[in-house]
One Martini backbone bead per residue (centre of mass of N, CA, C, O) as a GRO file, in nm:
protein
  318
    1MET     BB    1   2.578   5.026  -4.106
    2GLU     BB    2   2.666   5.275  -4.288
    3GLU     BB    3   2.784   5.480  -4.065
    4ILE     BB    4   3.004   5.296  -4.039
    5GLN     BB    5   3.346   5.301  -4.028
    6HIS     BB    6   3.628   5.195  -4.241
    7ARG     BB    7   3.961   5.059  -4.163
    8THR     BB    8   4.318   5.021  -4.215
    9ILE     BB    9   4.576   4.926  -3.973
   10PRO     BB   10   4.901   4.931  -3.887
   11VAL     BB   11   4.983   4.656  -3.653
   12ASN     BB   12   5.218   4.462  -3.528
   13GLY     BB   13   5.254   4.333  -3.839
   14ILE     BB   14   4.958   4.407  -3.916
   15SER     BB   15   4.623   4.432  -4.065
   16MET     BB   16   4.371   4.629  -3.917
   17HIS     BB   17   4.040   4.607  -3.887
   18VAL     BB   18   3.816   4.897  -3.846
   19ALA     BB   19   3.545   5.008  -3.656
   20GLU     BB   20   3.359   5.330  -3.662
   21LEU     BB   21   3.185   5.554  -3.415
   22GLY     BB   22   3.193   5.866  -3.341
   23GLU     BB   23   3.235   6.107  -3.065
   24GLY     BB   24   3.484   6.094  -2.813
   25PRO     BB   25   3.525   5.886  -2.595
   26LEU     BB   26   3.695   5.589  -2.601
   27VAL     BB   27   3.563   5.267  -2.719
   28LEU     BB   28   3.683   4.939  -2.682
   29PHE     BB   29   3.597   4.655  -2.881
   30LEU     BB   30   3.607   4.295  -2.794
   31HIS     BB   31   3.602   3.999  -2.944
   32GLY     BB   32   3.526   3.665  -3.010
   33PHE     BB   33   3.423   3.330  -3.038
   34PRO     BB   34   3.287   3.338  -3.358
   35GLU     BB   35   3.377   3.655  -3.451
   36LEU     BB   36   3.336   4.019  -3.472
   37TRP     BB   37   3.289   4.344  -3.480
   38TYR     BB   38   2.974   4.291  -3.531
   39SER     BB   39   2.900   4.208  -3.233
   40TRP     BB   40   2.888   4.548  -3.169
   41ARG     BB   41   2.661   4.702  -3.325
   42HIS     BB   42   2.472   4.791  -3.092
   43GLN     BB   43   2.681   4.939  -2.908
   44MET     BB   44   2.795   5.145  -3.103
   45VAL     BB   45   2.536   5.305  -3.158
   46PHE     BB   46   2.469   5.374  -2.864
   47VAL     BB   47   2.732   5.527  -2.770
   48ALA     BB   48   2.747   5.730  -3.005
   49ALA     BB   49   2.465   5.870  -2.928
   50ARG     BB   50   2.626   5.946  -2.626
   51GLY     BB   51   2.938   6.060  -2.685
   52TYR     BB   52   3.103   5.830  -2.831
   53ARG     BB   53   3.386   5.634  -2.942
   54ALA     BB   54   3.368   5.363  -3.151
   55VAL     BB   55   3.595   5.071  -3.139
   56ALA     BB   56   3.616   4.780  -3.374
   57PRO     BB   57   3.795   4.507  -3.418
   58ASP     BB   58   3.948   4.274  -3.596
   59MET     BB   59   4.103   4.033  -3.484
   60ARG     BB   60   4.345   3.837  -3.493
   61GLY     BB   61   4.246   3.621  -3.765
   62TYR     BB   62   4.003   3.812  -3.851
   63GLY     BB   63   3.846   3.879  -4.118
   64ASP     BB   64   3.998   4.186  -4.239
   65THR     BB   65   4.237   4.084  -4.088
   66THR     BB   66   4.586   4.081  -4.167
   67GLY     BB   67   4.921   3.891  -4.150
   68ALA     BB   68   4.880   3.644  -3.991
   69PRO     BB   69   5.015   3.329  -3.932
   70LEU     BB   70   4.810   3.054  -3.943
   71ASP     BB   71   5.057   2.828  -3.924
   72ASP     BB   72   5.129   3.000  -3.635
   73PRO     BB   73   5.027   2.991  -3.309
   74SER     BB   74   5.268   3.161  -3.173
   75LYS     BB   75   5.117   3.437  -3.301
   76PHE     BB   76   4.863   3.405  -3.054
   77THR     BB   77   4.931   3.543  -2.809
   78LEU     BB   78   4.876   3.765  -2.561
   79LEU     BB   79   5.113   3.947  -2.645
   80HIS     BB   80   5.011   3.993  -2.930
   81LEU     BB   81   4.720   4.094  -2.870
   82VAL     BB   82   4.804   4.333  -2.693
   83GLY     BB   83   4.999   4.460  -2.893
   84ASP     BB   84   4.785   4.535  -3.099
   85LEU     BB   85   4.630   4.735  -2.910
   86ILE     BB   86   4.851   4.936  -2.851
   87SER     BB   87   4.897   5.011  -3.146
   88LEU     BB   88   4.609   5.101  -3.198
   89LEU     BB   89   4.595   5.325  -2.983
   90ASP     BB   90   4.824   5.492  -3.103
   91ALA     BB   91   4.651   5.546  -3.373
   92VAL     BB   92   4.349   5.643  -3.240
   93SER     BB   93   4.441   5.822  -3.032
   94PRO     BB   94   4.456   6.154  -3.003
   95ASN     BB   95   4.711   6.132  -2.763
   96GLY     BB   96   4.795   5.821  -2.763
   97ALA     BB   97   4.804   5.789  -2.413
   98ASP     BB   98   4.522   5.770  -2.369
   99LYS     BB   99   4.265   5.676  -2.196
  100VAL     BB  100   4.037   5.395  -2.215
  101PHE     BB  101   3.770   5.218  -2.294
  102VAL     BB  102   3.670   4.871  -2.219
  103VAL     BB  103   3.513   4.600  -2.415
  104GLY     BB  104   3.450   4.249  -2.343
  105HIS     BB  105   3.428   3.916  -2.508
  106ASP     BB  106   3.545   3.644  -2.422
  107TRP     BB  107   3.836   3.666  -2.565
  108GLY     BB  108   3.817   3.972  -2.533
  109ALA     BB  109   3.818   3.956  -2.224
  110PHE     BB  110   4.085   3.809  -2.184
  111VAL     BB  111   4.251   4.030  -2.322
  112ALA     BB  112   4.156   4.265  -2.142
  113TRP     BB  113   4.277   4.169  -1.878
  114HIS     BB  114   4.574   4.184  -1.993
  115LEU     BB  115   4.580   4.474  -2.070
  116CYS     BB  116   4.533   4.570  -1.771
  117MET     BB  117   4.779   4.419  -1.648
  118TYR     BB  118   5.008   4.533  -1.836
  119ARG     BB  119   4.832   4.832  -1.914
  120PRO     BB  120   4.679   5.046  -1.704
  121ASP     BB  121   4.764   5.324  -1.845
  122ARG     BB  122   4.533   5.270  -2.096
  123VAL     BB  123   4.290   5.233  -1.877
  124LYS     BB  124   3.998   5.354  -1.732
  125ALA     BB  125   3.778   5.118  -1.804
  126LEU     BB  126   3.587   4.802  -1.745
  127VAL     BB  127   3.389   4.576  -1.956
  128ASN     BB  128   3.300   4.238  -1.888
  129LEU     BB  129   3.210   3.936  -2.070
  130SER     BB  130   3.168   3.594  -1.938
  131VAL     BB  131   3.489   3.634  -1.865
  132ALA     BB  132   3.667   3.593  -1.611
  133PHE     BB  133   3.916   3.613  -1.424
  134ILE     BB  134   4.225   3.412  -1.460
  135PRO     BB  135   4.431   3.274  -1.273
  136ARG     BB  136   4.740   3.155  -1.255
  137ASP     BB  137   4.839   2.827  -1.281
  138PRO     BB  138   5.142   2.688  -1.180
  139GLU     BB  139   5.072   2.367  -1.255
  140MET     BB  140   4.851   2.435  -1.498
  141ASN     BB  141   4.737   2.452  -1.795
  142PRO     BB  142   4.437   2.507  -1.951
  143VAL     BB  143   4.434   2.248  -2.122
  144GLN     BB  144   4.493   2.047  -1.899
  145LYS     BB  145   4.248   2.123  -1.731
  146MET     BB  146   4.028   2.047  -1.937
  147ARG     BB  147   4.119   1.753  -1.967
  148SER     BB  148   4.076   1.676  -1.664
  149LEU     BB  149   3.767   1.754  -1.660
  150TYR     BB  150   3.659   1.643  -1.980
  151GLY     BB  151   3.850   1.564  -2.194
  152GLU     BB  152   3.906   1.521  -2.544
  153ASP     BB  153   3.606   1.634  -2.638
  154HIS     BB  154   3.664   1.899  -2.571
  155TYR     BB  155   3.691   2.178  -2.754
  156ILE     BB  156   3.975   2.270  -2.660
  157CYS     BB  157   4.110   1.998  -2.724
  158ARG     BB  158   4.016   1.974  -3.027
  159PHE     BB  159   4.176   2.252  -3.111
  160GLN     BB  160   4.489   2.165  -3.107
  161GLU     BB  161   4.498   2.025  -3.381
  162PRO     BB  162   4.607   2.095  -3.671
  163GLY     BB  163   4.322   2.077  -3.896
  164ASP     BB  164   4.105   1.902  -3.760
  165ILE     BB  165   3.855   2.090  -3.706
  166GLU     BB  166   3.848   2.214  -3.988
  167ALA     BB  167   3.763   1.955  -4.137
  168GLU     BB  168   3.490   1.929  -3.991
  169PHE     BB  169   3.376   2.206  -4.062
  170GLU     BB  170   3.380   2.163  -4.368
  171LYS     BB  171   3.166   1.937  -4.371
  172ILE     BB  172   2.937   2.106  -4.236
  173GLY     BB  173   2.970   2.411  -4.256
  174VAL     BB  174   2.972   2.737  -4.186
  175LYS     BB  175   2.674   2.796  -4.119
  176GLU     BB  176   2.629   2.558  -3.922
  177VAL     BB  177   2.847   2.629  -3.720
  178LEU     BB  178   2.749   2.914  -3.644
  179LYS     BB  179   2.460   2.848  -3.567
  180ASN     BB  180   2.532   2.649  -3.333
  181ILE     BB  181   2.717   2.825  -3.157
  182LEU     BB  182   2.534   3.086  -3.127
  183ALA     BB  183   2.286   2.896  -3.004
  184PHE     BB  184   2.427   2.816  -2.755
  185ARG     BB  185   2.250   2.736  -2.414
  186ASN     BB  186   2.423   2.534  -2.252
  187PRO     BB  187   2.578   2.497  -1.935
  188ALA     BB  188   2.720   2.281  -2.046
  189PRO     BB  189   2.959   2.139  -2.189
  190LEU     BB  190   3.151   2.149  -2.488
  191TYR     BB  191   3.129   1.904  -2.731
  192PHE     BB  192   3.353   1.728  -2.998
  193PRO     BB  193   3.339   1.452  -3.129
  194LYS     BB  194   3.508   1.263  -3.327
  195GLY     BB  195   3.318   1.252  -3.626
  196LYS     BB  196   3.017   1.381  -3.498
  197GLY     BB  197   2.996   1.659  -3.457
  198PHE     BB  198   2.719   1.779  -3.347
  199THR     BB  199   2.540   1.687  -3.036
  200TYR     BB  200   2.348   1.913  -3.139
  201SER     BB  201   2.046   2.100  -3.207
  202ALA     BB  202   2.011   2.414  -3.389
  203ASP     BB  203   1.874   2.696  -3.429
  204ARG     BB  204   1.857   2.994  -3.496
  205ALA     BB  205   1.908   3.254  -3.329
  206PRO     BB  206   1.661   3.484  -3.239
  207TRP     BB  207   1.880   3.739  -3.230
  208LEU     BB  208   1.938   3.633  -3.533
  209THR     BB  209   1.940   3.710  -3.836
  210GLU     BB  210   1.989   3.606  -4.149
  211GLU     BB  211   2.162   3.851  -4.229
  212GLU     BB  212   2.359   3.837  -3.990
  213LEU     BB  213   2.460   3.554  -4.035
  214ASP     BB  214   2.567   3.609  -4.327
  215TYR     BB  215   2.796   3.792  -4.245
  216TYR     BB  216   2.962   3.580  -4.105
  217VAL     BB  217   2.975   3.373  -4.331
  218THR     BB  218   3.125   3.542  -4.541
  219LYS     BB  219   3.387   3.576  -4.370
  220PHE     BB  220   3.444   3.266  -4.298
  221GLU     BB  221   3.462   3.167  -4.591
  222LYS     BB  222   3.726   3.334  -4.641
  223THR     BB  223   3.909   3.250  -4.366
  224GLY     BB  224   3.807   3.076  -4.164
  225PHE     BB  225   3.896   2.935  -3.824
  226THR     BB  226   4.203   2.941  -3.746
  227GLY     BB  227   4.254   3.211  -3.610
  228GLY     BB  228   4.072   3.157  -3.358
  229ILE     BB  229   4.193   2.875  -3.280
  230ASN     BB  230   4.484   2.979  -3.213
  231TYR     BB  231   4.423   3.079  -2.929
  232TYR     BB  232   4.405   2.788  -2.815
  233ARG     BB  233   4.692   2.691  -2.919
  234ALA     BB  234   4.832   2.932  -2.732
  235PHE     BB  235   4.766   2.881  -2.435
  236GLY     BB  236   5.025   2.744  -2.329
  237LEU     BB  237   5.224   2.971  -2.408
  238SER     BB  238   5.088   3.196  -2.251
  239TRP     BB  239   5.131   3.064  -1.978
  240GLU     BB  240   5.439   3.076  -1.986
  241LEU     BB  241   5.465   3.393  -2.042
  242ASN     BB  242   5.294   3.466  -1.763
  243ALA     BB  243   5.482   3.417  -1.518
  244PRO     BB  244   5.552   3.720  -1.430
  245TRP     BB  245   5.217   3.747  -1.351
  246ALA     BB  246   5.196   3.594  -1.107
  247GLY     BB  247   4.943   3.727  -0.897
  248ALA     BB  248   4.833   3.947  -1.049
  249GLN     BB  249   4.658   4.241  -1.093
  250VAL     BB  250   4.359   4.430  -1.169
  251ASN     BB  251   4.388   4.800  -1.183
  252VAL     BB  252   4.068   4.843  -1.280
  253PRO     BB  253   3.777   4.956  -1.332
  254THR     BB  254   3.497   4.716  -1.287
  255LYS     BB  255   3.263   4.529  -1.494
  256PHE     BB  256   3.052   4.232  -1.465
  257ILE     BB  257   2.901   4.012  -1.719
  258VAL     BB  258   2.657   3.736  -1.703
  259GLY     BB  259   2.509   3.455  -1.800
  260GLU     BB  260   2.330   3.210  -1.648
  261LEU     BB  261   2.389   3.000  -1.917
  262ASP     BB  262   2.685   3.012  -1.921
  263LEU     BB  263   2.936   2.786  -1.962
  264VAL     BB  264   3.163   2.941  -1.810
  265TYR     BB  265   3.006   2.985  -1.539
  266HIS     BB  266   2.997   2.644  -1.510
  267THR     BB  267   3.267   2.610  -1.431
  268PRO     BB  268   3.443   2.473  -1.207
  269GLY     BB  269   3.455   2.731  -0.949
  270THR     BB  270   3.350   3.003  -1.074
  271LYS     BB  271   3.122   3.102  -0.892
  272ASP     BB  272   3.286   3.116  -0.633
  273PHE     BB  273   3.498   3.312  -0.737
  274ILE     BB  274   3.301   3.547  -0.806
  275HIS     BB  275   3.116   3.545  -0.514
  276LYS     BB  276   3.368   3.470  -0.275
  277GLY     BB  277   3.639   3.681  -0.341
  278GLY     BB  278   3.847   3.606  -0.566
  279PHE     BB  279   3.794   3.823  -0.777
  280LYS     BB  280   3.847   4.074  -0.590
  281LYS     BB  281   4.143   4.005  -0.533
  282PHE     BB  282   4.232   4.043  -0.851
  283VAL     BB  283   3.988   4.279  -0.868
  284PRO     BB  284   3.975   4.543  -0.660
  285LEU     BB  285   3.792   4.739  -0.874
  286LEU     BB  286   3.540   4.584  -0.843
  287GLN     BB  287   3.196   4.703  -0.864
  288GLU     BB  288   3.036   4.480  -1.053
  289ILE     BB  289   2.788   4.210  -1.065
  290VAL     BB  290   2.618   4.054  -1.346
  291VAL     BB  291   2.326   3.840  -1.369
  292LEU     BB  292   2.153   3.716  -1.645
  293GLU     BB  293   1.857   3.599  -1.673
  294GLY     BB  294   1.840   3.357  -1.934
  295ALA     BB  295   2.127   3.393  -2.035
  296ALA     BB  296   2.395   3.347  -2.240
  297HIS     BB  297   2.695   3.390  -2.397
  298PHE     BB  298   2.582   3.605  -2.631
  299VAL     BB  299   2.483   3.872  -2.465
  300ASN     BB  300   2.533   4.129  -2.655
  301GLN     BB  301   2.307   4.009  -2.856
  302GLU     BB  302   2.069   3.885  -2.696
  303ARG     BB  303   2.094   4.156  -2.474
  304ALA     BB  304   2.149   4.447  -2.589
  305ASP     BB  305   1.988   4.657  -2.423
  306GLU     BB  306   2.103   4.583  -2.144
  307ILE     BB  307   2.402   4.612  -2.210
  308ASN     BB  308   2.394   4.905  -2.291
  309GLN     BB  309   2.305   5.014  -2.014
  310HIS     BB  310   2.540   4.899  -1.847
  311ILE     BB  311   2.768   5.042  -1.992
  312TYR     BB  312   2.670   5.337  -1.967
  313ALA     BB  313   2.650   5.352  -1.657
  314PHE     BB  314   2.956   5.308  -1.617
  315LEU     BB  315   3.088   5.530  -1.796
  316GLN     BB  316   2.951   5.780  -1.645
  317GLN     BB  317   3.157   5.770  -1.389
  318PHE     BB  318   3.421   5.902  -1.579
   0.00000   0.00000   0.00000
């Protein structure tokens, strides 16, 4: 990864660490939890070799990006996260307001949907992985919904109390936490019963070398997990603030890719929404849905070669 360049850019009141490679049309890569810019290492090299400029930040609260108050989850709403990206694009786009390609995964995909919904003028086309667009439920915020579906032991519910899950993760150890989450490939819901640690045992994911795992470990040992967990703690507030966009569409050309074994894909109602018209209703420029057989949640790393080809094939249309 020596050829990848790194710099820190002041954006939206924080200092954002950005990895960059290549020259040409800009492709913005947005990572999820618990990840880093590094999650896109395979894609960055691939698109840069084909005439694109890959830009991948450590998102607010992650890695070498600093300045966000970790003790205040209200500073991690979707408005903050999208605001960071608009400010970043202002700084890195050659002509400021040029439209760019966006590729997101997990929380990065969720943020990318909202970037496109709030500011379609800044996005040329979108490839999102794992997390489909989720229309705003006017009756119930996402945390309440998860609680009603799965109970208090579901990981999103366990992530709500400040300091609670961090204390458990500290007992388990950063490397064990990352190894278990990144290797998770059960389509069933992820539970984290209080005081019981992981209820499953996982070896290191076969697509992740020991050296690659250690890169994540080194960064999360420095920062802890609170930054990423705050995205979940701000879920309810983001839902409140998104009221003006209730029923809004994402009007950006889009390709969606999900692993067959992805736990998000198996959330009740999600498959029907994706495949039976609901998705297309809210994302009318949705051009393609790809379900990768045998792949799980961290699909951009697990099946890097296939994801590279899917992204490149889509970008070439524009």
